[in-house]
Short mmCIF file of C-alpha atoms and ligand atoms in Angstrom, two decimals:
data_model
loop_
_atom_site.label_atom_id
_atom_site.label_comp_id
_atom_site.label_asym_id
_atom_site.label_seq_id
_atom_site.Cartn_x
_atom_site.Cartn_y
_atom_site.Cartn_z
CA UNK A 1 1.54 -12.81 42.86
CA UNK A 2 -2.42 -13.39 43.20
CA UNK A 3 -4.61 -12.56 46.01
CA UNK A 4 -7.15 -15.29 46.70
CA UNK A 5 -10.72 -15.47 48.58
CA UNK A 6 -11.74 -18.38 50.57
CA UNK A 7 -14.86 -20.15 49.74
CA UNK A 8 -17.76 -19.85 52.40
CA UNK A 9 -21.25 -21.37 50.92
CA UNK A 10 -20.05 -21.03 47.43
CA UNK A 11 -19.18 -17.31 47.75
CA UNK A 12 -15.53 -16.19 47.31
CA UNK A 13 -14.94 -13.94 50.28
CA UNK A 14 -12.36 -12.18 52.27
CA UNK A 15 -11.84 -12.53 56.01
CA UNK A 16 -14.03 -10.51 58.41
CA UNK A 17 -11.73 -7.60 58.99
CA UNK A 18 -9.79 -8.12 55.67
CA UNK A 19 -6.69 -9.80 57.14
CA UNK A 20 -4.58 -11.84 55.06
CA UNK A 21 -1.47 -13.95 55.40
CA UNK A 22 1.45 -14.95 52.87
CA UNK A 23 1.72 -18.35 50.98
CA UNK A 24 5.31 -18.79 49.91
CA UNK A 25 6.92 -21.31 47.98
CA UNK A 26 9.30 -23.55 49.63
CA UNK A 27 11.82 -23.94 46.92
CA UNK A 28 12.29 -20.26 46.14
CA UNK A 29 10.90 -18.40 49.17
CA UNK A 30 8.59 -16.43 46.47
CA UNK A 31 5.37 -15.06 47.78
CA UNK A 32 2.72 -16.96 45.75
CA UNK A 33 -0.40 -15.48 47.14
CA UNK A 34 -1.96 -13.66 49.91
CA UNK A 35 -4.97 -15.47 51.51
CA UNK A 36 -7.52 -14.41 54.05
CA UNK A 37 -6.53 -15.24 57.66
CA UNK A 38 -9.88 -16.59 58.98
CA UNK A 39 -11.14 -16.12 62.45
CA UNK A 40 -14.28 -16.92 64.63
CA UNK A 41 -16.79 -15.08 62.65
CA UNK A 42 -15.53 -16.49 59.31
CA UNK A 43 -15.75 -20.03 60.64
CA UNK A 44 -19.24 -19.62 62.34
CA UNK A 45 -20.47 -18.59 58.99
CA UNK A 46 -18.91 -21.48 57.09
CA UNK A 47 -20.47 -23.95 59.83
CA UNK A 48 -23.94 -22.24 59.36
CA UNK A 49 -23.68 -22.61 55.39
CA UNK A 50 -22.60 -26.21 55.85
CA UNK A 51 -25.50 -26.78 58.21
CA UNK A 52 -27.82 -25.60 55.50
CA UNK A 53 -25.88 -27.42 52.78
CA UNK A 54 -26.12 -30.58 54.79
CA UNK A 55 -29.86 -30.63 54.18
CA UNK A 56 -29.46 -29.97 50.43
CA UNK A 57 -26.92 -32.88 49.86
CA UNK A 58 -28.16 -35.36 52.25
CA UNK A 59 -31.64 -35.26 50.55
CA UNK A 60 -30.00 -36.08 47.06
CA UNK A 61 -30.40 -39.49 45.93
CA UNK A 62 -27.33 -41.65 46.42
CA UNK A 63 -27.03 -41.85 42.79
CA UNK A 64 -27.17 -38.03 42.56
CA UNK A 65 -23.99 -37.92 45.07
CA UNK A 66 -22.35 -40.49 43.15
CA UNK A 67 -22.73 -38.67 39.99
CA UNK A 68 -21.56 -35.49 41.59
CA UNK A 69 -18.33 -37.17 42.73
CA UNK A 70 -17.70 -39.14 39.41
CA UNK A 71 -18.03 -35.80 37.73
CA UNK A 72 -15.39 -34.47 40.10
CA UNK A 73 -13.21 -37.53 39.07
CA UNK A 74 -13.63 -36.69 35.59
CA UNK A 75 -12.84 -32.94 36.09
CA UNK A 76 -9.45 -34.01 38.06
CA UNK A 77 -8.66 -36.50 35.10
CA UNK A 78 -9.42 -34.07 32.32
CA UNK A 79 -8.24 -30.82 33.97
CA UNK A 80 -6.15 -31.78 37.09
CA UNK A 81 -2.89 -30.93 35.52
CA UNK A 82 -4.06 -27.39 34.61
CA UNK A 83 -5.79 -26.84 37.83
CA UNK A 84 -3.42 -28.33 40.32
CA UNK A 85 0.08 -29.08 39.08
CA UNK A 86 1.88 -25.78 39.13
CA UNK A 87 0.44 -25.20 42.59
CA UNK A 88 1.42 -28.42 44.27
CA UNK A 89 4.88 -27.76 42.88
CA UNK A 90 5.13 -24.16 43.90
CA UNK A 91 3.04 -24.22 47.24
CA UNK A 92 4.18 -27.68 48.64
CA UNK A 93 7.65 -28.29 47.11
CA UNK A 94 6.43 -31.35 45.30
CA UNK A 95 8.54 -32.80 42.60
CA UNK A 96 6.55 -32.89 39.26
CA UNK A 97 6.32 -36.68 39.79
CA UNK A 98 4.91 -36.62 43.05
CA UNK A 99 2.36 -33.84 42.00
CA UNK A 100 1.15 -36.07 39.13
CA UNK A 101 1.00 -38.97 41.41
CA UNK A 102 -1.32 -36.96 43.74
CA UNK A 103 -3.34 -35.99 40.92
CA UNK A 104 -3.69 -39.64 39.54
CA UNK A 105 -4.62 -40.74 43.04
CA UNK A 106 -6.97 -38.04 43.64
CA UNK A 107 -9.13 -39.44 40.58
CA UNK A 108 -9.05 -42.99 42.07
CA UNK A 109 -9.91 -41.65 45.51
CA UNK A 110 -12.99 -39.76 43.92
CA UNK A 111 -14.24 -42.63 41.96
CA UNK A 112 -13.85 -44.90 44.91
CA UNK A 113 -15.57 -42.81 46.92
CA UNK A 114 -18.48 -42.27 44.40
CA UNK A 115 -19.31 -46.09 44.72
CA UNK A 116 -19.46 -45.61 48.27
CA UNK A 117 -22.44 -43.26 48.06
CA UNK A 118 -24.79 -46.09 47.28
CA UNK A 119 -23.32 -48.62 49.70
CA UNK A 120 -24.72 -47.09 52.95
CA UNK A 121 -25.67 -50.73 53.95
CA UNK A 122 -27.82 -51.55 57.15
CA UNK A 123 -28.74 -54.68 58.61
CA UNK A 124 -31.69 -56.63 60.29
CA UNK A 125 -31.39 -59.08 63.32
CA UNK A 126 -33.47 -61.31 64.81
CA UNK A 127 -35.76 -60.59 67.64
CA UNK A 128 -37.26 -63.23 70.11
CA UNK A 129 -40.39 -61.40 70.09
CA UNK A 130 -42.18 -62.59 66.66
CA UNK A 131 -44.13 -59.46 66.54
CA UNK A 132 -41.16 -57.21 66.58
CA UNK A 133 -38.66 -56.53 63.58
CA UNK A 134 -35.46 -54.75 64.18
CA UNK A 135 -33.55 -52.69 61.62
CA UNK A 136 -29.90 -50.96 61.46
CA UNK A 137 -29.63 -47.88 59.34
CA UNK A 138 -26.75 -45.90 58.86
CA UNK A 139 -27.04 -41.90 58.61
CA UNK A 140 -24.83 -39.39 57.96
CA UNK A 141 -23.34 -37.35 60.86
CA UNK A 142 -23.78 -33.91 59.78
CA UNK A 143 -21.07 -31.04 59.10
CA UNK A 144 -17.52 -32.57 59.22
CA UNK A 145 -14.68 -30.32 60.11
CA UNK A 146 -11.56 -31.68 58.06
CA UNK A 147 -8.45 -30.03 59.19
CA UNK A 148 -5.59 -31.40 56.29
CA UNK A 149 -1.83 -31.22 56.48
CA UNK A 150 0.56 -29.92 54.06
CA UNK A 151 2.43 -32.87 52.91
CA UNK A 152 0.24 -34.37 50.27
CA UNK A 153 -2.26 -31.22 50.09
CA UNK A 154 -4.40 -32.62 47.34
CA UNK A 155 -4.73 -36.60 47.54
CA UNK A 156 -4.89 -36.36 51.43
CA UNK A 157 -7.23 -33.78 51.52
CA UNK A 158 -9.44 -35.53 48.63
CA UNK A 159 -9.48 -38.81 50.73
CA UNK A 160 -10.75 -36.61 53.88
CA UNK A 161 -13.23 -35.07 51.79
CA UNK A 162 -14.65 -37.49 49.09
CA UNK A 163 -15.62 -40.26 51.65
CA UNK A 164 -17.72 -38.08 54.17
CA UNK A 165 -19.43 -36.39 51.41
CA UNK A 166 -20.39 -39.81 49.54
CA UNK A 167 -22.00 -40.86 52.89
CA UNK A 168 -24.26 -37.62 52.76
CA UNK A 169 -22.12 -35.31 55.26
CA UNK A 170 -21.23 -31.45 54.40
CA UNK A 171 -17.83 -30.19 54.95
CA UNK A 172 -15.90 -26.99 56.39
CA UNK A 173 -12.25 -27.70 55.08
CA UNK A 174 -9.46 -25.90 57.19
CA UNK A 175 -6.34 -26.75 55.09
CA UNK A 176 -2.75 -26.26 56.30
CA UNK A 177 -1.55 -22.76 56.19
CA UNK A 178 1.35 -23.89 54.19
CA UNK A 179 -0.95 -25.25 51.47
CA UNK A 180 -4.21 -23.17 51.19
CA UNK A 181 -4.01 -22.70 47.34
CA UNK A 182 -4.51 -26.32 46.56
CA UNK A 183 -7.33 -26.55 48.94
CA UNK A 184 -9.17 -23.68 47.50
CA UNK A 185 -8.75 -25.11 43.98
CA UNK A 186 -10.21 -28.43 45.01
CA UNK A 187 -13.12 -26.77 46.57
CA UNK A 188 -13.91 -24.66 43.44
CA UNK A 189 -13.51 -28.22 41.73
CA UNK A 190 -16.17 -29.93 44.23
CA UNK A 191 -18.45 -27.03 43.35
CA UNK A 192 -17.84 -27.19 39.47
CA UNK A 193 -19.00 -30.72 39.84
CA UNK A 194 -22.14 -30.19 41.03
CA UNK A 195 -21.77 -30.32 44.90
CA UNK A 196 -24.43 -27.74 46.40
CA UNK A 197 -22.49 -24.40 47.05
CA UNK A 198 -23.18 -24.63 50.88
CA UNK A 199 -22.31 -28.13 51.41
CA UNK A 200 -18.50 -27.47 50.87
CA UNK A 201 -16.55 -24.28 52.47
CA UNK A 202 -13.02 -23.72 52.71
CA UNK A 203 -11.63 -21.28 55.41
CA UNK A 204 -8.16 -20.41 55.31
CA UNK A 205 -6.15 -19.47 58.41
CA UNK A 206 -3.85 -20.70 61.19
CA UNK A 207 -4.31 -23.97 63.35
CA UNK A 208 -4.46 -22.29 66.65
CA UNK A 209 -6.86 -19.78 65.44
CA UNK A 210 -9.15 -20.88 62.53
CA UNK A 211 -8.55 -24.57 63.10
CA UNK A 212 -9.45 -24.20 66.91
CA UNK A 213 -12.27 -22.20 66.19
CA UNK A 214 -13.84 -24.91 63.78
CA UNK A 215 -13.04 -27.90 65.90
CA UNK A 216 -14.70 -26.07 69.04
CA UNK A 217 -17.83 -24.87 66.97
CA UNK A 218 -20.84 -26.32 68.38
CA UNK A 219 -22.54 -26.98 64.70
CA UNK A 220 -19.53 -29.31 64.04
CA UNK A 221 -20.65 -32.93 64.49
CA UNK A 222 -17.30 -34.89 63.40
CA UNK A 223 -13.70 -33.83 63.12
CA UNK A 224 -11.36 -35.36 60.56
CA UNK A 225 -7.87 -34.38 61.11
CA UNK A 226 -4.69 -35.57 59.34
CA UNK A 227 -1.72 -34.13 61.09
CA UNK A 228 0.97 -34.42 63.89
CA UNK A 229 0.33 -36.22 67.02
CA UNK A 230 0.51 -33.13 69.10
CA UNK A 231 -2.20 -31.47 66.99
CA UNK A 232 -4.11 -34.81 67.19
CA UNK A 233 -4.16 -34.78 71.14
CA UNK A 234 -5.27 -30.84 71.36
CA UNK A 235 -8.05 -31.47 68.66
CA UNK A 236 -9.05 -34.79 70.26
CA UNK A 237 -9.39 -33.15 74.09
CA UNK A 238 -11.48 -30.26 72.12
CA UNK A 239 -13.60 -32.87 70.37
CA UNK A 240 -14.17 -34.72 73.70
CA UNK A 241 -15.38 -31.80 75.21
CA UNK A 242 -18.78 -32.29 72.76
CA UNK A 243 -18.38 -35.94 72.22
CA UNK A 244 -17.65 -35.62 68.76
CA UNK A 245 -16.95 -38.24 66.47
CA UNK A 246 -13.29 -37.94 65.38
CA UNK A 247 -10.81 -39.39 63.05
CA UNK A 248 -7.42 -38.76 63.67
CA UNK A 249 -4.78 -39.84 61.33
CA UNK A 250 -1.49 -38.76 63.08
CA UNK A 251 2.39 -39.22 62.96
CA UNK A 252 4.22 -42.16 62.15
CA UNK A 253 7.76 -43.76 63.05
CA UNK A 254 7.65 -46.66 60.77
CA UNK A 255 10.05 -49.72 60.96
CA UNK A 256 11.28 -51.61 57.97
CA UNK A 257 12.68 -55.00 58.68
CA UNK A 258 15.21 -56.34 56.36
CA UNK A 259 15.60 -60.21 57.01
CA UNK A 260 18.88 -61.97 56.30
CA UNK A 261 17.72 -63.78 53.07
CA UNK A 262 16.73 -60.21 51.31
CA UNK A 263 19.08 -58.99 48.67
CA UNK A 264 21.08 -56.04 50.16
CA UNK A 265 21.16 -53.77 47.14
CA UNK A 266 17.48 -54.56 46.21
CA UNK A 267 16.82 -54.02 49.84
CA UNK A 268 18.74 -50.67 50.13
CA UNK A 269 16.91 -49.32 47.08
CA UNK A 270 13.33 -50.04 48.56
CA UNK A 271 14.38 -48.84 51.81
CA UNK A 272 15.64 -45.50 50.26
CA UNK A 273 12.49 -44.80 48.39
CA UNK A 274 10.59 -45.58 51.44
CA UNK A 275 12.48 -42.86 53.43
CA UNK A 276 13.59 -40.43 50.79
CA UNK A 277 10.23 -39.94 48.84
CA UNK A 278 8.99 -36.22 49.20
CA UNK A 279 12.04 -35.62 51.57
CA UNK A 280 10.63 -38.01 54.21
CA UNK A 281 7.80 -35.61 54.69
CA UNK A 282 5.44 -38.95 54.54
CA UNK A 283 3.49 -39.89 57.37
CA UNK A 284 4.53 -43.86 56.55
CA UNK A 285 8.22 -42.83 55.79
CA UNK A 286 10.23 -45.88 56.99
CA UNK A 287 12.61 -43.90 59.31
CA UNK A 288 13.42 -46.94 61.26
CA UNK A 289 15.38 -49.77 59.57
CA UNK A 290 16.19 -52.85 61.15
CA UNK A 291 18.66 -55.22 59.72
CA UNK A 292 19.43 -58.73 60.67
CA UNK A 293 23.01 -58.72 61.54
CA UNK A 294 24.25 -61.11 58.95
CA UNK A 295 23.40 -58.64 55.97
CA UNK A 296 23.79 -55.50 57.90
CA UNK A 297 27.29 -54.38 56.39
CA UNK A 298 26.25 -55.30 52.70
CA UNK A 299 22.88 -53.50 53.30
CA UNK A 300 24.31 -50.20 54.63
CA UNK A 301 27.37 -50.08 51.89
CA UNK A 302 24.40 -50.44 49.52
CA UNK A 303 22.03 -47.70 51.14
CA UNK A 304 24.99 -45.24 51.19
CA UNK A 305 25.56 -45.69 47.55
CA UNK A 306 21.88 -45.19 46.95
CA UNK A 307 21.43 -42.11 49.28
CA UNK A 308 24.49 -40.30 47.37
CA UNK A 309 23.16 -41.23 44.23
CA UNK A 310 19.59 -39.43 44.55
CA UNK A 311 19.30 -36.53 42.03
CA UNK A 312 18.16 -33.46 43.86
CA UNK A 313 17.52 -30.72 41.45
CA UNK A 314 14.73 -28.66 40.06
CA UNK A 315 11.18 -29.71 41.05
CA UNK A 316 10.23 -29.64 37.54
CA UNK A 317 13.13 -31.94 36.29
CA UNK A 318 11.90 -35.40 35.98
CA UNK A 319 14.94 -36.62 37.56
CA UNK A 320 14.82 -35.04 40.73
CA UNK A 321 13.68 -37.30 43.60
CA UNK A 322 12.93 -34.48 46.24
CA UNK A 323 12.98 -30.97 46.95
CA UNK A 324 12.46 -28.94 50.07
CA UNK A 325 11.16 -29.46 53.35
CA UNK A 326 8.38 -27.00 53.99
CA UNK A 327 9.75 -24.33 56.04
CA UNK A 328 12.95 -23.37 58.04
CA UNK A 329 11.43 -24.48 61.20
CA UNK A 330 11.20 -28.01 59.72
CA UNK A 331 15.01 -27.84 58.65
CA UNK A 332 16.05 -27.04 62.13
CA UNK A 333 14.10 -29.68 63.73
CA UNK A 334 15.55 -32.23 61.27
CA UNK A 335 18.93 -31.17 61.92
CA UNK A 336 18.42 -31.20 65.64
CA UNK A 337 17.30 -34.66 65.63
CA UNK A 338 20.71 -35.49 63.85
CA UNK A 339 23.06 -33.72 65.68
CA UNK A 340 21.63 -34.73 69.07
CA UNK A 341 21.84 -38.23 67.81
CA UNK A 342 25.64 -38.11 66.76
CA UNK A 343 26.11 -36.30 69.96
CA UNK A 344 24.75 -39.37 71.80
CA UNK A 345 26.57 -41.94 69.98
CA UNK A 346 25.20 -42.46 66.67
CA UNK A 347 27.42 -42.72 63.53
CA UNK A 348 26.58 -40.56 60.56
CA UNK A 349 26.70 -42.76 57.44
CA UNK A 350 25.91 -40.06 54.96
CA UNK A 351 24.24 -36.31 54.77
CA UNK A 352 23.31 -34.53 58.07
CA UNK A 353 23.59 -31.28 56.27
CA UNK A 354 21.83 -28.59 54.05
CA UNK A 355 22.26 -28.89 50.48
CA UNK A 356 20.63 -25.69 49.64
CA UNK A 357 18.09 -23.51 50.74
CA UNK A 358 15.46 -25.94 52.78
CA UNK A 359 17.01 -29.01 50.85
CA UNK A 360 18.71 -31.44 53.38
CA UNK A 361 20.97 -34.27 52.17
CA UNK A 362 19.57 -37.69 52.22
CA UNK A 363 20.93 -38.74 55.80
CA UNK A 364 21.42 -41.99 57.35
CA UNK A 365 22.09 -42.40 61.06
CA UNK A 366 23.67 -45.88 62.27
CA UNK A 367 23.05 -46.91 65.74
CA UNK A 368 21.27 -43.81 67.34
CA UNK A 369 20.41 -44.63 71.10
CA UNK A 370 16.85 -45.99 71.47
CA UNK A 371 15.84 -42.92 73.37
CA UNK A 372 17.10 -40.51 71.08
CA UNK A 373 14.59 -38.25 69.35
CA UNK A 374 16.17 -39.46 65.80
CA UNK A 375 14.99 -42.77 66.89
CA UNK A 376 11.78 -42.08 68.67
CA UNK A 377 10.00 -39.19 67.44
CA UNK A 378 9.14 -38.29 63.89
CA UNK A 379 11.80 -36.15 62.38
CA UNK A 380 9.61 -35.84 59.31
CA UNK A 381 12.59 -35.25 56.83
CA UNK A 382 14.95 -37.10 54.75
CA UNK A 383 16.58 -39.13 57.66
CA UNK A 384 16.87 -42.83 58.23
CA UNK A 385 18.25 -44.67 61.31
CA UNK A 386 19.59 -47.88 61.04
CA UNK A 387 20.03 -50.63 63.68
CA UNK A 388 21.09 -54.29 63.79
CA UNK A 389 19.05 -57.00 65.03
CA UNK A 390 20.38 -60.82 66.04
CA UNK A 391 17.60 -62.34 64.52
CA UNK A 392 13.81 -61.91 63.43
CA UNK A 393 12.37 -61.93 67.11
CA UNK A 394 14.86 -59.06 68.10
CA UNK A 395 14.05 -57.29 64.83
CA UNK A 396 10.15 -57.29 65.88
CA UNK A 397 11.24 -56.44 69.53
CA UNK A 398 12.97 -53.35 68.06
CA UNK A 399 10.02 -52.46 65.47
CA UNK A 400 7.48 -52.59 68.39
CA UNK A 401 9.60 -50.25 70.69
CA UNK A 402 7.87 -47.18 69.65
CA UNK A 403 5.04 -45.13 70.56
CA UNK A 404 3.71 -44.91 66.80
CA UNK A 405 2.21 -47.74 64.74
CA UNK A 406 1.23 -46.56 61.53
CA UNK A 407 2.66 -48.67 58.80
CA UNK A 408 5.61 -51.13 58.94
CA UNK A 409 7.24 -53.49 56.27
CA UNK A 410 9.30 -56.41 56.00
CA UNK A 411 11.87 -57.50 53.27
CA UNK A 412 12.15 -60.96 52.88
CA UNK A 413 11.20 -63.78 50.20
CA UNK A 414 10.12 -66.37 53.22
CA UNK A 415 6.54 -65.57 53.28
CA UNK A 416 6.43 -67.51 56.60
CA UNK A 417 8.81 -65.00 58.35
CA UNK A 418 6.96 -62.15 56.86
CA UNK A 419 3.50 -63.17 58.03
CA UNK A 420 4.94 -63.98 61.31
CA UNK A 421 6.23 -60.55 61.72
CA UNK A 422 3.21 -58.95 60.11
CA UNK A 423 1.12 -60.62 62.89
CA UNK A 424 3.35 -59.72 65.54
CA UNK A 425 4.18 -56.04 64.86
CA UNK A 426 1.56 -53.37 66.29
CA UNK A 427 0.89 -51.29 63.39
CA UNK A 428 -2.20 -49.99 61.16
CA UNK A 429 -0.71 -51.82 58.19
CA UNK A 430 2.40 -54.12 57.40
CA UNK A 431 3.58 -54.76 53.95
CA UNK A 432 5.84 -57.30 52.87
CA UNK A 433 8.30 -57.30 50.14
CA UNK A 434 7.77 -53.37 49.78
CA UNK A 435 8.49 -50.57 51.74
CA UNK A 436 6.08 -48.79 54.28
CA UNK A 437 4.73 -46.02 52.46
CA UNK A 438 1.72 -47.78 50.62
CA UNK A 439 -1.60 -46.41 49.40
CA UNK A 440 -4.67 -47.89 48.19
CA UNK A 441 -8.31 -46.06 48.02
CA UNK A 442 -9.96 -49.10 49.43
CA UNK A 443 -7.46 -49.89 52.19
CA UNK A 444 -8.22 -49.00 55.73
CA UNK A 445 -5.51 -46.39 56.60
CA UNK A 446 -4.95 -45.42 59.95
CA UNK A 447 -2.61 -46.28 63.07
CA UNK A 448 -2.49 -47.74 66.57
CA UNK A 449 -0.80 -45.82 69.55
CA UNK A 450 0.23 -42.12 68.95
CA UNK A 451 -0.57 -42.67 65.21
CA UNK A 452 -4.36 -41.99 65.85
CA UNK A 453 -7.77 -43.27 65.79
CA UNK A 454 -10.07 -44.52 63.23
CA UNK A 455 -9.50 -45.71 59.46
CA UNK A 456 -10.07 -44.14 56.21
CA UNK A 457 -10.53 -45.67 52.59
CA UNK A 458 -13.30 -47.56 51.06
CA UNK A 459 -16.08 -48.77 53.36
CA UNK A 460 -13.94 -48.13 56.41
CA UNK A 461 -14.69 -44.33 55.75
CA UNK A 462 -18.13 -44.77 55.40
CA UNK A 463 -18.28 -46.51 59.00
CA UNK A 464 -16.29 -43.61 60.33
CA UNK A 465 -18.73 -40.88 58.88
CA UNK A 466 -21.93 -42.32 59.61
CA UNK A 467 -23.98 -43.09 62.60
CA UNK A 468 -25.89 -46.51 63.10
CA UNK A 469 -29.48 -45.91 64.25
CA UNK A 470 -31.44 -48.95 65.52
CA UNK A 471 -35.43 -48.80 64.49
CA UNK A 472 -37.42 -51.45 65.90
CA UNK A 473 -41.27 -51.78 64.66
CA UNK A 474 -44.01 -53.89 65.97
CA UNK A 475 -45.18 -55.66 63.03
CA UNK A 476 -47.71 -58.08 65.07
CA UNK A 477 -50.80 -56.68 63.67
CA UNK A 478 -49.65 -57.33 59.96
CA UNK A 479 -49.93 -60.78 58.27
CA UNK A 480 -46.98 -62.95 58.73
P1 NAD B 1 0.18 -30.09 61.85
O1 NAD B 1 -0.19 -30.97 62.83
O2 NAD B 1 0.99 -29.08 62.28
O3 NAD B 1 -0.99 -29.60 61.18
C1 NAD B 1 -2.38 -30.17 60.65
C2 NAD B 1 -3.49 -29.46 60.54
O4 NAD B 1 -3.99 -29.19 61.81
C3 NAD B 1 -3.01 -28.11 59.99
O5 NAD B 1 -4.17 -27.76 59.17
C4 NAD B 1 -3.11 -27.22 60.98
O6 NAD B 1 -3.39 -25.60 60.71
C5 NAD B 1 -4.12 -27.68 62.11
N1 NAD B 1 -3.78 -27.46 63.55
C6 NAD B 1 -2.65 -27.00 64.10
N2 NAD B 1 -3.20 -26.90 65.47
C7 NAD B 1 -4.55 -26.92 65.35
C8 NAD B 1 -5.30 -26.75 66.59
N3 NAD B 1 -4.96 -26.68 67.87
N4 NAD B 1 -6.73 -26.77 66.32
C9 NAD B 1 -7.20 -27.26 65.10
N5 NAD B 1 -6.34 -27.37 64.10
C10 NAD B 1 -5.03 -27.20 64.26
O7 NAD B 1 0.62 -31.26 60.84
P2 NAD B 1 1.40 -30.96 59.27
O8 NAD B 1 2.89 -30.54 59.89
O9 NAD B 1 0.63 -30.03 58.65
O10 NAD B 1 1.38 -32.24 58.86
C11 NAD B 1 2.53 -33.28 59.02
C12 NAD B 1 1.98 -34.26 60.13
O11 NAD B 1 0.78 -34.94 59.80
C13 NAD B 1 3.16 -35.14 60.58
O12 NAD B 1 2.98 -35.57 61.78
C14 NAD B 1 2.49 -36.34 59.68
O13 NAD B 1 2.92 -37.67 59.83
C15 NAD B 1 0.92 -36.30 59.51
N6 NAD B 1 0.19 -36.92 58.80
C16 NAD B 1 -0.34 -38.00 58.81
C17 NAD B 1 -0.91 -39.01 57.75
C18 NAD B 1 -1.72 -40.18 58.27
O14 NAD B 1 -2.27 -40.63 57.29
N7 NAD B 1 -1.72 -40.74 59.59
C19 NAD B 1 -0.85 -38.28 56.50
C20 NAD B 1 -0.18 -37.17 56.43
C21 NAD B 1 0.33 -36.56 57.52
#
């Protein structure tokens, strides 16, 4: 077991008062490290450091910010496995393939964000008074408080940090209390890449303590939160008190539509990937599957085969599809959703129980009531609910009967049906011919309804993490 310090203004420090908390491995229960349990004083130091760091970072030329982010990308490309692989597997219960995927995506995100450093484009617009000229410029916001989740602790954190940094902001990062070790390693990497020490701090602690202190701190100009909808509502209310810019990437209950022309076997394979990857601990997991009635039976037969064939072994075994849920509370919640749905009339096609430790078997429910928690709420576990629809219109209506709208997907070979559904489904993204869990560093990722506010990725992030300013000038005395 190693004890770790947090990173404030480039210094490795303990929490004020010296309190710590344990980080455990969900697969084994082993204590991996004790880390500082930060509170108000620590957060205040970090925000003050970030305010000074902002001056240093923002004043660099765009090409210098780009170069630092490219160096960070190269460090991850060359040393990513040594720096992150074991930590990701141990701390977050990721399989080796999911951990490798996160590292690869991190490189891509850092390279993409680096390019954005040079693209803080502005505008001019015509003025009826010929002596006057108007410019619109983009400026960074200042200190961004980054509050991140546990499920993809490296790549999501990277997305939340790299784009605001590219735009010239400084950061105070509050990672999930489940996965602070990955975040500390990422913070150190940014400093190794040449980001000024005061521009990035990582404070470790609990949401209700350290997280709440950060989102309420008067020196923070913007909050970027990726987390559950309940947290988003609490953070959003705190943010409104100070009229902060907020980017809230929250929960999902994504629908996958399987239309009548789809191949049932192929559709079941895609559906299983879309729900069971990382035990369903993916915001975009297609936990609701709506199947046209004519292929319902062959589809559920094939999905049962797929679910029962998944290999769930050691996290470092290449064949393992998924591992444990993050903690015992997560397992309890998932099983509660399943048992309640069965008690209210759903049929259990497969699974519905613990395999071992915190690993829940791949679970498929048929026809849970539309008001059940398994259908309406995010279980954040390996549980798919399947219902039949008479036709495309009814499938769309069922998909839209949700408070969430993060991602959706349609399996069909008929592009017209797919496009019709894509335009009618209320969701931040709709994917045709694939499952709902898709990433792209340039894409505007974000949701509608309870799935959040704002978009991240590519230039959409630049817009989120900058403010526009109108500058007008009287050029009347200049020659025209
Ligand atoms: P969570 O809401 O429990 O925690 C997220 C972060 O918020 C953690 O760092 C936590 O400590 C902090 N936090 C909690 N309460 C807080 C408070 N009152 N003030 C300030 N900070 C607080 O979420 P989680 O369980 O870590 O992550 C899973 C959730 O994240 C799921 O709902 C998932 O759908 C969502 N998620 C969304 C996206 C997306 O892109 N929309 C991506 C990944 C995960």
